[in-house]
Amino acid sequence: IDTTKCASGCSDCVKACNSENGLSGSTLPTDAQWIRKVEIKAIKTGRTASLPVMCQHCAEPPCVDVCPTGASFKRADGIVLVNRHTCIGCRYCMMACPYKARSLVHEPLNDSQKPDVPRGIGCVEACTLCVQKVDRGDGNTACAEACTKAGHNAILFGDMNDPESEISKRLRE
């Protein structure tokens, strides 16, 4: 995420995430929000910035370390997920997350369920980097696609181990 390119007032990434993953888009404390936009302002300089906040899929995720059942896990490709079949809803991972990126499903999910994004009451969830799209070979996340479509190019997704990937090129710059 290039915070210098993220546009203030734009929420295209949030809308795209909600649509792709069957999230309500509500900002109520009991509703899941896998990506949220925050506006920050430096007190001394007055400089403002807008940035999306989501699961950072940490190299050493604290959510995985504290999970008593192993439901929180990290895939070989670096994507951090929750196995909803073994999650007991203890919320230790929510407390361990420094980004406040996880939420617990409080209500039964009926109309919003998507076949390739299973969710369930009593389970903790967070951004999956659109794992359903990654696994079928789409090569991008919904938030990155929306950001690019809006012309901001602030969110970039790709393989940092591939020196020819767009994200590797941008990081070198």
XYZ file of C-alpha atoms in Angstrom:
173
model
C 0.000 0.000 0.000
C 1.462 3.306 -1.104
C -0.072 5.784 1.324
C 1.071 8.718 -0.826
C -1.285 7.529 -3.573
C -4.301 6.645 -1.430
C -7.001 9.247 -2.058
C -8.806 10.905 0.820
C -12.518 10.188 0.748
C -12.155 7.243 -1.629
C -13.609 3.980 -0.357
C -13.534 1.926 -3.562
C -11.277 -0.700 -1.946
C -13.690 -1.135 0.961
C -16.710 -1.461 -1.340
C -14.914 -3.971 -3.558
C -13.898 -6.090 -0.551
C -17.434 -6.067 0.809
C -18.872 -7.068 -2.556
C -16.314 -9.809 -3.259
C -16.611 -11.383 0.192
C -20.304 -10.926 0.955
C -19.787 -8.435 3.786
C -22.581 -6.053 4.720
C -20.542 -2.868 4.525
C -21.954 -1.724 7.844
C -19.617 -0.076 10.317
C -21.454 -1.373 13.376
C -19.122 -2.958 15.949
C -20.828 -6.325 15.441
C -20.336 -6.344 11.631
C -17.232 -7.659 9.909
C -15.046 -5.139 8.187
C -12.043 -6.753 6.510
C -10.659 -3.451 5.261
C -11.364 0.018 6.600
C -10.149 3.465 5.661
C -8.656 5.789 8.261
C -7.733 9.431 7.917
C -4.707 10.548 9.900
C -3.256 13.988 10.527
C 0.176 14.887 11.866
C -0.330 17.343 14.699
C 2.955 19.211 14.171
C 2.840 19.571 10.383
C -0.861 19.303 9.624
C -0.073 16.770 6.881
C -2.969 14.416 6.296
C -3.042 10.944 4.847
C -5.710 8.438 4.027
C -4.927 4.778 4.285
C -6.620 1.421 4.190
C -6.116 -0.829 7.209
C -6.503 -4.579 6.956
C -4.785 -7.798 7.959
C -1.110 -7.384 7.129
C -0.508 -11.135 6.753
C 2.497 -10.753 9.023
C 5.722 -12.657 8.479
C 5.365 -13.929 12.053
C 1.648 -13.460 12.795
C 0.839 -13.035 16.483
C -2.694 -14.278 15.799
C -1.281 -17.672 14.809
C 0.969 -17.842 17.875
C -1.879 -17.345 20.360
C -4.521 -19.559 18.733
C -5.145 -22.517 21.081
C -6.702 -24.733 18.388
C -4.484 -23.956 15.408
C -7.447 -22.461 13.562
C -5.371 -19.390 12.753
C -2.640 -20.482 10.386
C -0.260 -19.206 7.745
C -0.142 -20.815 4.315
C 3.134 -21.508 2.516
C 2.442 -18.505 0.249
C 2.186 -16.195 3.279
C -1.595 -15.766 3.420
C -2.893 -15.878 7.005
C -6.300 -17.529 7.346
C -8.736 -18.907 9.916
C -10.110 -22.433 9.602
C -13.705 -21.818 10.592
C -14.221 -25.499 11.380
C -11.652 -25.457 14.204
C -12.119 -21.858 15.412
C -13.791 -21.828 18.820
C -14.358 -18.064 18.858
C -12.106 -17.428 21.864
C -10.886 -14.166 20.269
C -7.287 -14.494 21.457
C -6.223 -13.729 17.888
C -8.302 -10.549 17.920
C -6.499 -9.377 21.046
C -3.082 -10.278 19.598
C -3.606 -8.445 16.297
C -1.830 -5.051 16.376
C -3.960 -3.826 13.435
C -7.407 -4.571 14.895
C -7.986 -6.470 11.674
C -10.032 -9.379 12.975
C -13.682 -9.611 13.886
C -16.055 -12.204 15.278
C -19.188 -13.175 13.389
C -21.939 -12.379 15.908
C -25.076 -13.115 13.896
C -26.185 -15.957 11.640
C -25.297 -15.258 8.015
C -28.051 -16.078 5.580
C -28.433 -13.851 2.539
C -24.851 -12.602 2.359
C -23.116 -15.986 2.062
C -21.017 -16.528 -1.037
C -20.188 -20.101 -2.079
C -16.432 -19.522 -2.313
C -16.187 -17.388 0.860
C -17.581 -19.522 3.703
C -18.319 -17.639 6.898
C -20.104 -18.629 10.088
C -21.411 -17.453 13.440
C -18.956 -17.743 16.323
C -15.918 -17.698 14.040
C -13.203 -15.062 13.876
C -12.389 -13.753 10.431
C -10.224 -11.197 8.669
C -8.956 -10.215 5.239
C -8.007 -13.321 3.277
C -6.244 -11.447 0.460
C -9.121 -12.781 -1.653
C -7.731 -16.289 -1.308
C -10.584 -17.585 -3.473
C -9.339 -15.402 -6.347
C -5.691 -16.299 -5.712
C -6.450 -20.032 -5.678
C -8.352 -19.892 -8.955
C -5.512 -17.953 -10.581
C -7.052 -14.476 -10.899
C -3.775 -12.967 -9.709
C -5.208 -9.959 -7.867
C -7.333 -8.922 -4.907
C -10.646 -7.088 -5.175
C -9.271 -4.068 -3.300
C -6.215 -3.760 -5.560
C -8.372 -4.086 -8.682
C -10.756 -1.374 -7.459
C -7.908 0.955 -6.534
C -6.307 0.518 -9.952
C -9.644 1.012 -11.703
C -10.121 4.277 -9.767
C -6.712 5.394 -11.061
C -4.974 5.647 -7.687
C -2.740 2.554 -7.914
C -2.167 2.746 -4.160
C -2.797 -0.966 -3.516
C -0.644 -3.507 -5.259
C -0.806 -7.279 -4.882
C 1.625 -9.831 -6.209
C 4.516 -12.193 -5.661
C 7.424 -10.375 -4.015
C 9.636 -13.422 -4.726
C 9.238 -12.836 -8.469
C 11.694 -10.068 -9.435
C 9.643 -9.319 -12.569
C 6.320 -8.851 -10.753
C 4.862 -5.359 -10.566
C 5.082 -5.293 -6.767
C 8.792 -6.230 -6.839
C 9.455 -3.479 -9.382
C 7.567 -0.908 -7.307
C 9.416 -1.917 -4.140
C 12.750 -1.435 -5.890
C 11.669 2.083 -6.877
